[in-house]
Short mmCIF file of C-alpha atoms (C1' of nucleotides) in Angstrom, two decimals:
data_model
loop_
_atom_site.label_atom_id
_atom_site.label_comp_id
_atom_site.label_asym_id
_atom_site.label_seq_id
_atom_site.Cartn_x
_atom_site.Cartn_y
_atom_site.Cartn_z
CA MET A 9 30.37 14.35 -2.06
CA SER A 10 27.75 12.02 -0.77
CA ASP A 11 24.78 10.74 -2.68
CA THR A 12 22.61 11.48 0.28
CA MET A 13 23.70 15.08 0.55
CA PHE A 14 20.76 16.35 -1.39
CA ASN A 15 17.15 15.41 -1.01
CA GLU A 16 15.18 14.66 -4.10
CA LEU A 17 12.51 17.30 -4.38
CA ARG A 18 9.15 15.90 -5.11
CA THR A 19 6.20 18.07 -5.94
CA THR A 20 3.25 16.87 -3.95
CA ARG A 21 0.23 16.14 -6.07
CA ILE A 22 -3.15 17.27 -4.94
CA TYR A 23 -4.43 13.73 -4.65
CA GLU A 24 -1.62 12.86 -2.26
CA LYS A 25 -2.58 15.63 0.09
CA ILE A 26 -6.17 14.47 0.07
CA VAL A 27 -5.15 10.89 0.74
CA LEU A 28 -3.01 11.99 3.67
CA GLN A 29 -5.79 14.16 5.07
CA ILE A 30 -8.54 11.55 4.87
CA ARG A 31 -6.29 8.81 6.14
CA HIS A 32 -5.39 11.05 9.06
CA LEU A 33 -9.06 11.71 9.79
CA ILE A 34 -9.69 7.98 9.88
CA LYS A 35 -6.73 7.37 12.14
CA GLU A 36 -7.81 10.16 14.50
CA GLY A 37 -11.28 8.68 14.70
CA LYS A 38 -12.88 11.76 13.21
CA LEU A 39 -14.12 9.52 10.44
CA LYS A 40 -15.55 6.34 11.91
CA PRO A 41 -16.35 3.07 10.15
CA ASN A 42 -19.62 3.20 8.21
CA ASP A 43 -19.47 6.98 8.11
CA ARG A 44 -20.37 8.36 4.73
CA LEU A 45 -18.07 10.79 3.01
CA PRO A 46 -19.72 13.91 1.59
CA ALA A 47 -20.80 13.51 -2.01
CA GLU A 48 -17.97 13.73 -4.47
CA ARG A 49 -19.14 17.05 -5.92
CA ASP A 50 -19.65 18.60 -2.49
CA LEU A 51 -16.39 17.37 -0.99
CA ALA A 52 -14.45 18.59 -4.00
CA LYS A 53 -15.97 22.02 -3.50
CA THR A 54 -15.16 21.94 0.21
CA LEU A 55 -11.57 20.92 -0.43
CA GLY A 56 -11.27 23.48 -3.18
CA CYS A 57 -10.20 20.98 -5.80
CA SER A 58 -11.66 19.35 -8.87
CA ARG A 59 -13.73 16.22 -8.89
CA THR A 60 -10.89 14.56 -10.79
CA SER A 61 -8.27 15.06 -8.11
CA LEU A 62 -10.63 13.95 -5.39
CA ARG A 63 -11.49 10.85 -7.37
CA GLU A 64 -7.81 9.98 -7.79
CA ALA A 65 -7.41 10.20 -4.03
CA CYS A 66 -10.48 8.04 -3.47
CA ARG A 67 -9.11 5.42 -5.83
CA VAL A 68 -5.97 5.12 -3.74
CA LEU A 69 -7.92 4.93 -0.48
CA GLU A 70 -10.23 2.42 -2.10
CA SER A 71 -7.36 0.27 -3.34
CA GLU A 72 -6.00 0.30 0.21
CA GLY A 73 -9.32 -0.91 1.52
CA LEU A 74 -9.96 2.15 3.66
CA ILE A 75 -13.15 3.18 1.85
CA VAL A 76 -15.68 1.64 -0.50
CA SER A 77 -17.48 3.42 -3.30
CA LYS A 78 -21.08 2.60 -4.12
CA PRO A 79 -22.36 4.14 -7.34
CA GLY A 80 -25.57 5.92 -6.50
CA GLY A 81 -24.93 5.43 -2.80
CA GLY A 82 -21.80 7.26 -1.82
CA ARG A 83 -18.44 6.49 -0.25
CA PHE A 84 -18.12 4.84 3.14
CA ILE A 85 -15.33 4.29 5.64
CA GLN A 86 -14.61 0.59 5.84
CA LYS A 87 -14.83 -1.36 9.06
CA VAL A 88 -11.41 -2.28 10.34
CA ASP A 89 -11.74 -5.98 9.69
CA GLU A 90 -13.13 -5.46 6.22
CA ARG A 91 -10.23 -3.37 5.05
CA VAL A 92 -9.18 -5.75 2.33
CA PRO A 93 -7.28 -3.94 -0.39
CA VAL A 94 -9.12 -3.99 -3.69
CA ASN A 95 -6.14 -5.06 -5.73
CA VAL A 96 -4.65 -7.43 -3.23
CA HIS A 97 -2.68 -10.28 -4.69
CA PHE A 98 -4.38 -13.01 -2.73
CA ASN A 99 -8.05 -13.61 -2.30
CA PRO A 100 -9.38 -12.83 1.20
CA VAL A 101 -10.89 -16.26 1.19
CA ASP A 102 -7.45 -17.72 0.68
CA VAL A 103 -6.34 -16.04 3.88
CA LEU A 104 -8.83 -18.18 5.74
CA GLU A 105 -8.26 -21.31 3.75
CA LYS A 106 -5.15 -23.34 3.22
CA SER A 107 -2.00 -22.71 5.16
CA ALA A 108 -2.06 -18.93 4.88
CA VAL A 109 -3.03 -18.53 8.51
CA MET A 110 0.08 -20.34 9.61
CA HIS A 111 2.15 -17.88 7.62
CA PHE A 112 0.94 -15.02 9.73
CA ILE A 113 1.55 -16.98 12.90
CA GLU A 114 5.06 -17.86 11.80
CA ALA A 115 5.74 -14.20 11.24
CA ARG A 116 4.42 -13.36 14.69
CA GLU A 117 6.59 -16.06 16.21
CA ALA A 118 9.57 -14.43 14.57
CA LEU A 119 8.68 -10.89 15.55
CA GLU A 120 6.94 -10.88 18.88
CA PRO A 121 9.57 -12.48 21.14
CA SER A 122 11.97 -9.77 20.02
CA ILE A 123 9.28 -7.17 20.52
CA ALA A 124 8.65 -8.45 24.03
CA ALA A 125 12.36 -8.25 24.78
CA PHE A 126 12.80 -4.69 23.53
CA ALA A 127 9.56 -3.60 25.18
CA SER A 128 10.73 -4.84 28.56
CA GLU A 129 13.92 -2.83 28.15
CA ARG A 130 12.47 0.39 26.79
CA ALA A 131 8.83 0.68 27.85
CA GLU A 132 7.93 4.15 29.04
CA GLU A 133 5.18 5.18 31.41
CA LYS A 134 2.76 5.98 28.59
CA ASP A 135 3.31 2.59 26.99
CA ILE A 136 2.57 0.76 30.21
CA LYS A 137 -0.60 2.78 30.56
CA LYS A 138 -1.71 1.87 27.06
CA MET A 139 -1.13 -1.78 27.72
CA GLU A 140 -3.00 -1.60 31.01
CA ALA A 141 -5.91 0.08 29.28
CA ALA A 142 -6.02 -2.65 26.66
CA LEU A 143 -5.92 -5.28 29.36
CA LYS A 144 -8.73 -3.61 31.27
CA ALA A 145 -10.78 -3.57 28.08
CA MET A 146 -10.19 -7.29 27.70
CA GLU A 147 -11.20 -7.93 31.30
CA GLU A 148 -14.53 -6.27 30.79
CA LYS A 149 -15.81 -9.43 29.19
CA LEU A 150 -16.85 -7.83 25.97
CA LYS A 151 -19.70 -9.53 24.19
CA ASN A 152 -18.97 -8.31 20.69
CA PRO A 153 -16.38 -10.48 18.89
CA ASP A 154 -15.10 -7.38 17.16
CA GLU A 155 -14.43 -5.67 20.45
CA LYS A 156 -12.55 -8.71 21.66
CA VAL A 157 -10.23 -8.67 18.69
CA ASP A 158 -9.78 -4.92 18.99
CA ALA A 159 -8.80 -5.17 22.63
CA ASP A 160 -6.40 -8.00 21.85
CA SER A 161 -4.89 -6.06 18.95
CA ASN A 162 -4.50 -2.95 21.03
CA PHE A 163 -2.47 -4.81 23.60
CA HIS A 164 -0.06 -6.21 21.04
CA LEU A 165 0.24 -2.86 19.30
CA ALA A 166 0.92 -1.07 22.57
CA LEU A 167 3.61 -3.65 23.25
CA ALA A 168 5.13 -2.96 19.85
CA GLU A 169 5.04 0.76 20.52
CA ALA A 170 6.87 0.16 23.79
CA THR A 171 9.90 -0.93 21.77
CA GLN A 172 10.18 2.71 20.64
CA ASN A 173 10.83 1.22 17.21
CA PHE A 174 8.36 2.31 14.56
CA VAL A 175 9.36 -0.54 12.27
CA PHE A 176 8.05 -3.09 14.73
CA VAL A 177 4.83 -1.12 15.11
CA SER A 178 4.27 -0.99 11.40
CA LEU A 179 5.05 -4.68 10.91
CA MET A 180 2.68 -5.69 13.69
CA GLU A 181 -0.07 -3.43 12.39
CA THR A 182 0.11 -5.10 9.02
CA ASN A 183 0.25 -8.58 10.40
CA LEU A 184 -2.57 -8.23 12.93
CA SER A 185 -5.03 -6.64 10.53
CA MET A 186 -4.31 -9.14 7.79
CA TYR A 187 -5.64 -12.24 9.41
CA ARG A 188 -8.11 -10.56 11.68
CA PRO A 189 -11.02 -12.73 10.51
CA VAL A 190 -9.26 -15.80 11.85
CA ARG A 191 -8.43 -14.20 15.16
CA LYS A 192 -12.04 -13.19 15.51
CA GLN A 193 -12.98 -16.81 15.19
CA THR A 194 -10.44 -18.26 17.59
CA LEU A 195 -11.07 -15.68 20.29
CA GLN A 196 -14.76 -16.54 20.37
CA SER A 197 -14.24 -19.44 22.71
CA GLU A 198 -14.81 -18.22 26.27
CA GLU A 199 -12.12 -20.35 27.81
CA ARG A 200 -9.53 -19.51 25.18
CA TYR A 201 -10.26 -15.84 25.72
CA GLU A 202 -9.79 -16.21 29.46
CA GLN A 203 -6.51 -18.01 28.93
CA SER A 204 -5.35 -15.37 26.49
CA LEU A 205 -6.16 -12.71 29.05
CA GLN A 206 -3.97 -14.33 31.66
CA GLU A 207 -1.13 -14.65 29.19
CA HIS A 208 -1.34 -10.98 28.38
CA ARG A 209 -1.25 -10.19 32.07
CA ALA A 210 1.89 -12.26 32.45
CA ILE A 211 3.56 -10.43 29.60
CA LEU A 212 2.64 -7.04 31.00
CA ASN A 213 3.92 -7.94 34.45
CA ALA A 214 7.25 -9.05 33.04
CA VAL A 215 7.55 -5.82 31.07
CA LYS A 216 6.75 -3.75 34.15
CA ARG A 217 9.45 -5.58 36.11
CA LYS A 218 11.81 -5.03 33.17
CA ASP A 219 12.42 -8.76 33.28
CA THR A 220 13.40 -9.41 29.68
CA GLN A 221 13.69 -13.15 29.91
CA ALA A 222 10.29 -13.49 31.59
CA ALA A 223 8.73 -11.29 28.97
CA VAL A 224 10.11 -13.39 26.14
CA ASP A 225 9.06 -16.59 27.88
CA ALA A 226 5.54 -15.33 28.48
CA MET A 227 5.26 -14.27 24.88
CA ASN A 228 6.44 -17.66 23.68
CA VAL A 229 3.82 -19.35 25.80
CA HIS A 230 1.20 -17.07 24.33
CA LEU A 231 2.29 -17.73 20.77
CA HIS A 232 2.45 -21.42 21.41
CA HIS A 233 -1.17 -21.43 22.53
CA ILE A 234 -2.22 -19.36 19.54
CA ARG A 235 -0.63 -21.88 17.25
CA GLU A 236 -2.23 -24.78 19.11
CA ASN A 237 -5.61 -23.14 18.91
CA VAL A 238 -5.42 -22.48 15.22
CA LEU A 239 -4.33 -26.03 14.53
CA LYS A 240 -7.29 -27.25 16.57
CA GLU A 241 -9.72 -25.09 14.60
CA ARG A 242 -8.46 -26.44 11.33
CA ASP A 243 -9.32 -30.07 12.00
CA MET B 21 -29.40 -19.72 6.37
CA SER B 22 -25.83 -18.63 6.40
CA ASP B 23 -24.56 -15.13 6.02
CA THR B 24 -21.94 -16.39 3.66
CA MET B 25 -24.41 -18.09 1.37
CA PHE B 26 -24.52 -15.17 -1.01
CA ASN B 27 -21.59 -13.30 -2.40
CA GLU B 28 -21.72 -9.56 -2.63
CA LEU B 29 -21.46 -8.61 -6.26
CA ARG B 30 -18.94 -5.96 -7.01
CA THR B 31 -18.66 -4.28 -10.36
CA THR B 32 -15.05 -4.01 -11.44
CA ARG B 33 -13.99 -0.50 -12.27
CA ILE B 34 -11.89 0.19 -15.30
CA TYR B 35 -9.00 1.51 -13.25
CA GLU B 36 -8.85 -1.75 -11.33
CA LYS B 37 -8.47 -3.76 -14.49
CA ILE B 38 -5.67 -1.48 -15.62
CA VAL B 39 -3.90 -1.76 -12.27
CA LEU B 40 -4.10 -5.54 -12.41
CA GLN B 41 -2.85 -5.62 -15.99
CA ILE B 42 0.13 -3.33 -15.47
CA ARG B 43 1.06 -4.96 -12.19
CA HIS B 44 0.95 -8.30 -13.94
CA LEU B 45 3.20 -7.04 -16.72
CA ILE B 46 5.69 -5.86 -14.13
CA LYS B 47 5.57 -9.16 -12.29
CA GLU B 48 6.04 -11.12 -15.51
CA GLY B 49 9.04 -9.00 -16.40
CA LYS B 50 7.42 -7.67 -19.55
CA LEU B 51 7.81 -4.25 -17.99
CA LYS B 52 11.27 -3.92 -16.53
CA PRO B 53 12.58 -1.32 -14.07
CA ASN B 54 13.37 2.00 -15.74
CA ASP B 55 11.13 1.13 -18.66
CA ARG B 56 8.95 4.00 -19.72
CA LEU B 57 5.23 3.56 -20.03
CA PRO B 58 3.66 4.86 -23.25
CA ALA B 59 2.47 8.43 -22.95
CA GLU B 60 -0.76 8.81 -21.09
CA ARG B 61 -2.73 9.84 -24.17
CA ASP B 62 -1.33 6.99 -26.28
CA LEU B 63 -1.75 4.29 -23.66
CA ALA B 64 -5.33 5.37 -23.02
CA LYS B 65 -6.04 5.04 -26.70
CA THR B 66 -4.36 1.62 -26.80
CA LEU B 67 -6.33 0.40 -23.80
CA GLY B 68 -9.49 1.88 -25.20
CA CYS B 69 -10.23 3.95 -22.16
CA SER B 70 -10.21 7.59 -21.18
CA ARG B 71 -7.22 9.47 -19.86
CA THR B 72 -9.07 9.81 -16.57
CA SER B 73 -9.41 6.08 -15.93
CA LEU B 74 -5.80 5.46 -16.85
CA ARG B 75 -4.70 8.25 -14.54
CA GLU B 76 -6.67 6.76 -11.67
CA ALA B 77 -4.89 3.46 -12.23
CA CYS B 78 -1.52 5.21 -12.37
CA ARG B 79 -2.26 6.95 -9.06
CA VAL B 80 -2.77 3.62 -7.38
CA LEU B 81 0.39 2.13 -8.89
CA GLU B 82 2.23 5.29 -7.94
CA SER B 83 1.01 5.20 -4.37
CA GLU B 84 2.22 1.62 -4.18
CA GLY B 85 5.64 2.69 -5.38
CA LEU B 86 5.53 0.59 -8.54
CA ILE B 87 5.83 3.54 -10.90
CA VAL B 88 6.88 7.18 -10.76
CA SER B 89 5.38 10.01 -12.76
CA LYS B 90 7.56 12.79 -14.08
CA PRO B 91 5.66 15.72 -15.51
CA GLY B 92 7.04 16.38 -18.95
CA GLY B 93 9.05 13.18 -18.83
CA GLY B 94 6.70 10.26 -18.60
CA ARG B 95 5.97 7.36 -16.28
CA PHE B 96 8.64 4.84 -15.33
CA ILE B 97 8.70 1.44 -13.69
CA GLN B 98 10.44 1.73 -10.35
CA LYS B 99 13.45 -0.33 -9.44
CA VAL B 100 12.61 -3.00 -6.90
CA ASP B 101 14.61 -1.35 -4.18
CA GLU B 102 13.09 2.04 -4.70
CA ARG B 103 9.50 0.95 -4.47
CA VAL B 104 8.71 3.20 -1.55
CA PRO B 105 5.01 3.93 -1.36
CA VAL B 106 4.24 7.58 -1.99
CA ASN B 107 2.00 7.99 0.99
CA VAL B 108 4.20 6.25 3.50
CA HIS B 109 3.76 7.56 7.00
CA PHE B 110 7.31 8.52 7.83
CA ASN B 111 9.67 10.79 6.00
CA PRO B 112 12.53 9.13 4.08
CA VAL B 113 14.88 11.74 5.47
CA ASP B 114 14.06 10.63 8.97
CA VAL B 115 15.14 7.17 8.00
CA LEU B 116 18.68 8.40 7.54
CA GLU B 117 18.80 10.65 10.55
CA LYS B 118 18.65 9.80 14.19
CA SER B 119 18.48 6.23 15.35
CA ALA B 120 16.03 5.12 12.70
CA VAL B 121 18.61 2.99 10.95
CA MET B 122 19.00 0.82 14.02
CA HIS B 123 15.28 0.26 14.02
CA PHE B 124 15.43 -1.42 10.65
CA ILE B 125 18.37 -3.50 11.74
CA GLU B 126 16.59 -4.58 14.89
CA ALA B 127 13.66 -5.69 12.77
CA ARG B 128 15.96 -7.64 10.49
CA GLU B 129 17.59 -9.27 13.49
CA ALA B 130 14.17 -10.40 14.60
CA LEU B 131 13.03 -11.62 11.19
CA GLU B 132 15.97 -12.99 9.30
CA PRO B 133 17.17 -15.76 11.61
CA SER B 134 13.67 -17.23 11.41
CA ILE B 135 13.65 -16.71 7.69
CA ALA B 136 16.96 -18.52 7.38
CA ALA B 137 15.60 -21.39 9.43
CA PHE B 138 12.42 -21.81 7.40
CA ALA B 139 14.31 -21.35 4.16
CA SER B 140 16.69 -24.17 5.01
CA GLU B 141 13.71 -26.43 5.66
CA ARG B 142 11.57 -25.50 2.70
CA ALA B 143 13.75 -24.13 -0.09
CA GLU B 144 12.82 -25.49 -3.49
CA GLU B 145 14.99 -25.84 -6.55
CA LYS B 146 13.83 -22.53 -8.04
CA ASP B 147 14.59 -20.69 -4.80
CA ILE B 148 18.12 -22.05 -4.69
CA LYS B 149 18.61 -20.96 -8.28
CA LYS B 150 17.43 -17.47 -7.52
CA MET B 151 19.83 -17.19 -4.61
CA GLU B 152 22.68 -18.52 -6.70
CA ALA B 153 21.91 -15.99 -9.38
CA ALA B 154 21.95 -13.18 -6.85
CA LEU B 155 25.26 -14.43 -5.47
CA LYS B 156 26.76 -14.60 -8.92
CA ALA B 157 25.66 -11.04 -9.53
CA MET B 158 27.41 -10.01 -6.34
CA GLU B 159 30.57 -11.82 -7.33
CA GLU B 160 30.80 -9.92 -10.59
CA LYS B 161 32.33 -7.03 -8.70
CA LEU B 162 29.78 -4.50 -9.78
CA LYS B 163 30.99 -0.96 -9.93
CA ASN B 164 27.67 0.80 -9.55
CA PRO B 165 26.63 1.15 -5.88
CA ASP B 166 23.03 0.72 -6.95
CA GLU B 167 23.79 -2.60 -8.56
CA LYS B 168 25.54 -3.74 -5.41
CA VAL B 169 22.52 -3.02 -3.29
CA ASP B 170 20.25 -4.63 -5.86
CA ALA B 171 22.24 -7.85 -5.83
CA ASP B 172 22.33 -7.86 -2.05
CA SER B 173 18.58 -7.24 -1.84
CA ASN B 174 17.82 -9.92 -4.36
CA PHE B 175 19.66 -12.47 -2.28
CA HIS B 176 17.74 -11.66 0.87
CA LEU B 177 14.44 -11.56 -0.99
CA ALA B 178 15.12 -14.92 -2.61
CA LEU B 179 15.88 -16.30 0.83
CA ALA B 180 12.57 -14.94 2.10
CA GLU B 181 10.78 -16.48 -0.85
CA ALA B 182 12.38 -19.80 -0.01
CA THR B 183 10.34 -19.87 3.21
CA GLN B 184 7.28 -20.31 0.99
CA ASN B 185 5.67 -17.77 3.30
CA PHE B 186 4.44 -14.64 1.56
CA VAL B 187 4.26 -12.74 4.83
CA PHE B 188 8.01 -12.97 5.28
CA VAL B 189 8.55 -11.87 1.69
CA SER B 190 6.36 -8.85 2.10
CA LEU B 191 7.95 -7.87 5.42
CA MET B 192 11.45 -8.15 4.00
CA GLU B 193 10.52 -6.22 0.88
CA THR B 194 9.30 -3.35 2.98
CA ASN B 195 12.25 -3.41 5.31
CA LEU B 196 14.97 -3.62 2.67
CA SER B 197 13.60 -0.86 0.49
CA MET B 198 13.04 1.47 3.40
CA TYR B 199 16.58 2.06 4.47
CA ARG B 200 18.16 1.45 1.11
CA PRO B 201 20.15 4.71 1.15
CA VAL B 202 22.03 3.55 4.21
CA ARG B 203 22.77 0.13 2.80
CA LYS B 204 24.10 1.76 -0.33
CA GLN B 205 26.53 3.68 1.79
CA THR B 206 27.76 0.80 3.94
CA LEU B 207 28.22 -1.55 0.99
CA GLN B 208 30.52 0.92 -0.75
CA SER B 209 33.56 -0.25 1.15
CA GLU B 210 35.34 -2.85 -0.94
CA GLU B 211 36.37 -5.00 2.00
CA ARG B 212 32.95 -4.90 3.63
CA TYR B 213 31.42 -5.95 0.34
CA GLU B 214 33.80 -8.87 0.05
CA GLN B 215 33.01 -9.95 3.58
CA SER B 216 29.30 -9.67 2.96
CA LEU B 217 29.69 -11.83 -0.12
CA GLN B 218 31.33 -14.60 1.87
CA GLU B 219 28.61 -14.44 4.50
CA HIS B 220 25.94 -14.81 1.84
CA ARG B 221 27.79 -17.80 0.46
CA ALA B 222 27.82 -19.39 3.90
CA ILE B 223 24.09 -18.87 4.28
CA LEU B 224 23.36 -20.34 0.89
CA ASN B 225 25.53 -23.38 1.56
CA ALA B 226 23.75 -24.06 4.82
CA VAL B 227 20.37 -23.75 3.10
CA LYS B 228 21.46 -26.13 0.37
CA ARG B 229 22.57 -28.67 2.97
CA LYS B 230 19.25 -28.15 4.76
CA ASP B 231 21.33 -27.48 7.85
CA THR B 232 18.97 -25.24 9.79
CA GLN B 233 21.28 -24.49 12.68
CA ALA B 234 24.11 -23.54 10.37
CA ALA B 235 21.82 -21.31 8.36
CA VAL B 236 20.67 -19.48 11.45
CA ASP B 237 24.22 -19.14 12.72
CA ALA B 238 25.48 -17.82 9.40
CA MET B 239 22.65 -15.33 9.30
CA ASN B 240 23.39 -14.16 12.80
CA VAL B 241 27.03 -13.60 11.90
CA HIS B 242 25.91 -11.59 8.88
CA LEU B 243 23.51 -9.47 10.90
CA HIS B 244 26.12 -8.91 13.56
CA HIS B 245 28.53 -7.53 10.99
CA ILE B 246 25.84 -5.32 9.52
CA ARG B 247 25.18 -3.86 12.93
CA GLU B 248 28.89 -3.37 13.60
CA ASN B 249 29.33 -1.63 10.29
CA VAL B 250 26.47 0.74 10.78
CA LEU B 251 27.67 1.65 14.25
CA LYS B 252 31.11 2.37 12.79
CA GLU B 253 29.64 4.63 10.10
CA ARG B 254 27.77 6.66 12.64
CA ASP B 255 30.82 7.76 14.60
"C1'" DT C 3 31.67 20.53 -30.57
"C1'" DT C 4 29.31 23.11 -27.39
"C1'" DT C 5 25.71 26.07 -25.98
"C1'" DA C 6 21.57 28.67 -26.24
"C1'" DT C 7 16.88 28.75 -28.02
"C1'" DA C 8 12.50 27.18 -29.87
"C1'" DA C 9 9.15 23.60 -30.54
"C1'" DA C 10 7.00 19.34 -29.44
"C1'" DT C 11 5.88 16.13 -25.83
"C1'" DT C 12 4.09 14.85 -21.44
"C1'" DG C 13 1.92 14.77 -16.97
"C1'" DG C 14 -1.13 17.87 -13.74
"C1'" DA C 15 -5.40 19.81 -13.16
"C1'" DC C 16 -9.85 21.51 -14.21
"C1'" DT C 17 -14.64 21.91 -16.48
"C1'" DG C 18 -18.63 20.14 -18.34
"C1'" DT C 19 -21.29 16.32 -20.06
"C1'" DC C 20 -23.67 11.90 -20.16
"C1'" DC C 21 -24.78 7.46 -18.14
"C1'" DA C 22 -26.04 3.90 -14.71
"C1'" DA C 23 -26.80 2.49 -10.12
"C1'" DT C 24 -28.86 3.69 -5.79
"C1'" DA C 25 -31.82 5.71 -2.20
"C1'" DG C 26 -35.94 7.71 -0.89
"C1'" DC C 27 -40.57 8.50 -1.57
"C1'" DC C 28 -45.34 7.70 -2.72
"C1'" DC C 29 -48.85 4.60 -3.90
"C1'" DA C 30 -51.44 0.51 -5.22
"C1'" DA C 31 -52.20 -4.36 -4.12
"C1'" DC C 32 -52.75 -7.83 -0.89
"C1'" DG D 27 -49.19 -3.67 8.10
"C1'" DT D 28 -46.35 -5.44 4.65
"C1'" DT D 29 -44.85 -6.01 0.02
"C1'" DG D 30 -43.55 -4.59 -4.40
"C1'" DG D 31 -43.77 -1.27 -8.47
"C1'" DG D 32 -42.63 3.13 -10.26
"C1'" DC D 33 -40.98 7.83 -10.15
"C1'" DT D 34 -37.31 11.23 -9.07
"C1'" DA D 35 -33.26 13.33 -7.16
"C1'" DT D 36 -28.73 12.00 -5.86
"C1'" DT D 37 -24.34 9.85 -6.52
"C1'" DG D 38 -20.41 7.56 -8.47
"C1'" DG D 39 -18.40 5.98 -13.25
"C1'" DA D 40 -16.56 7.41 -17.37
"C1'" DC D 41 -15.48 10.39 -20.99
"C1'" DA D 42 -13.90 14.46 -24.08
"C1'" DG D 43 -11.73 18.70 -24.32
"C1'" DT D 44 -9.02 22.58 -22.55
"C1'" DC D 45 -5.17 24.96 -20.39
"C1'" DC D 46 -0.83 24.97 -17.91
"C1'" DA D 47 3.90 23.79 -16.43
"C1'" DA D 48 7.79 20.77 -16.55
"C1'" DT D 49 10.66 18.19 -19.52
"C1'" DT D 50 12.56 16.49 -23.60
"C1'" DT D 51 14.00 16.91 -28.20
"C1'" DA D 52 15.12 19.31 -32.19
"C1'" DT D 53 17.18 23.36 -34.06
"C1'" DA D 54 20.13 27.13 -34.62
"C1'" DA D 55 23.93 29.86 -33.18
"C1'" DA D 56 28.63 30.36 -31.39
#
DNA sequence: TTTATAAATTGGACTGTCCAATAGCCCAAC
DNA sequence: GTTGGGCTATTGGACAGTCCAATTTATAAA
């Protein structure tokens, strides 16, 4: 008899359901950054649960950095680049300082060439379309630094999704959001942004041609420039 | 005047302090896996807080996979390998079914050669010791499948720590714990376990010699065998 | 020794209460 | 027209107490 024959049955707590629901609403865009959640007492009534259970759910979302609670004010959906977990082990300032930035880049250098390779082999029509949309967004010379980073992120996430491997998607999601402040800074330069755009185009073309080697090469060039740029900033 | 001149002042909630404290105790080893936390009512009294605040803290720790709550039983520190966040987006059952297992392996194949390379360049004395300890644990021919997986995980985590890059550590932690059930199954075979042991030894030796190429090669051999073994199991 | 049963323990959930911080408003001072 | 003080309703923070269900432990019976 196998250990994995039976599934451990876990009773779902109320707070878990609430967490799932609110997180889903955020992901779907139904709850946008800076939106205010209904007052604790009201929302609890709406959900048909006690204040206690709702609060437990809010604590989890808060600790994940998805919402912030302001006594007397209310609860608000966090902006994407301010989603710093409350109980995170390292200070957000540390992410900007020291060598922490390089850590994220090293991880990308390990992950993204493989992602580019798998994407070129497995990309489906919908993935290509997502990547093209992200590229188009980048080409529209966005003025807002936040929009720039978003467009850039969306491209790399779409590429990860094209691998049809959810592990890569999840790893890239984590990585990209973590050092977003830095990326915001480096993408500000007009010429760097233009260069980055061209590199993305090269990657997409290689993926469309299903040319694995070209995709990996283009990604390596891109990563190399990212590293160069960060090193330049740090002087 | 700079935006960053003033720091936003945030009042620390009670639950946050509790989370920090318990997480610290776990990290320090004062609270070991399978240890039972004092009963909710008792611990609240000890901490000098209400049951509510303690519960909020436990929800966060629970959602992070650090503890599990058993109604009627108590709260227990989770084993390292079973620290699967409660609100994770994909079902653990799905991890076993379908092609999901290969996804984790693909991610490891992308990450671990790089990890081996960085580890061989940056490993410190304490990292080497940790890896040696994990190897010794493996050599002790453990009977319990859980202990086997633990020893195996500890080796790979120690290797990740040797990169001195917390991003790699965090990525490996997630990956290893996710498809633990499968690894438990594949490591059951006595001969596969023996082989795996030798491969780990080869990796460690290369790291100790600071021979980057050898470390990467040894890791690739290891990953190749893992892939082979999983493919065999699935027939 | 084993098994069935009862009692104590423990987490899950809810209600109601009190407090402190905040937002919104009006108004006086300049 | 702007600033700052003061009042009030709102909102999150925290707590105590209650009830329930699952689990463990102790107890009694076979």
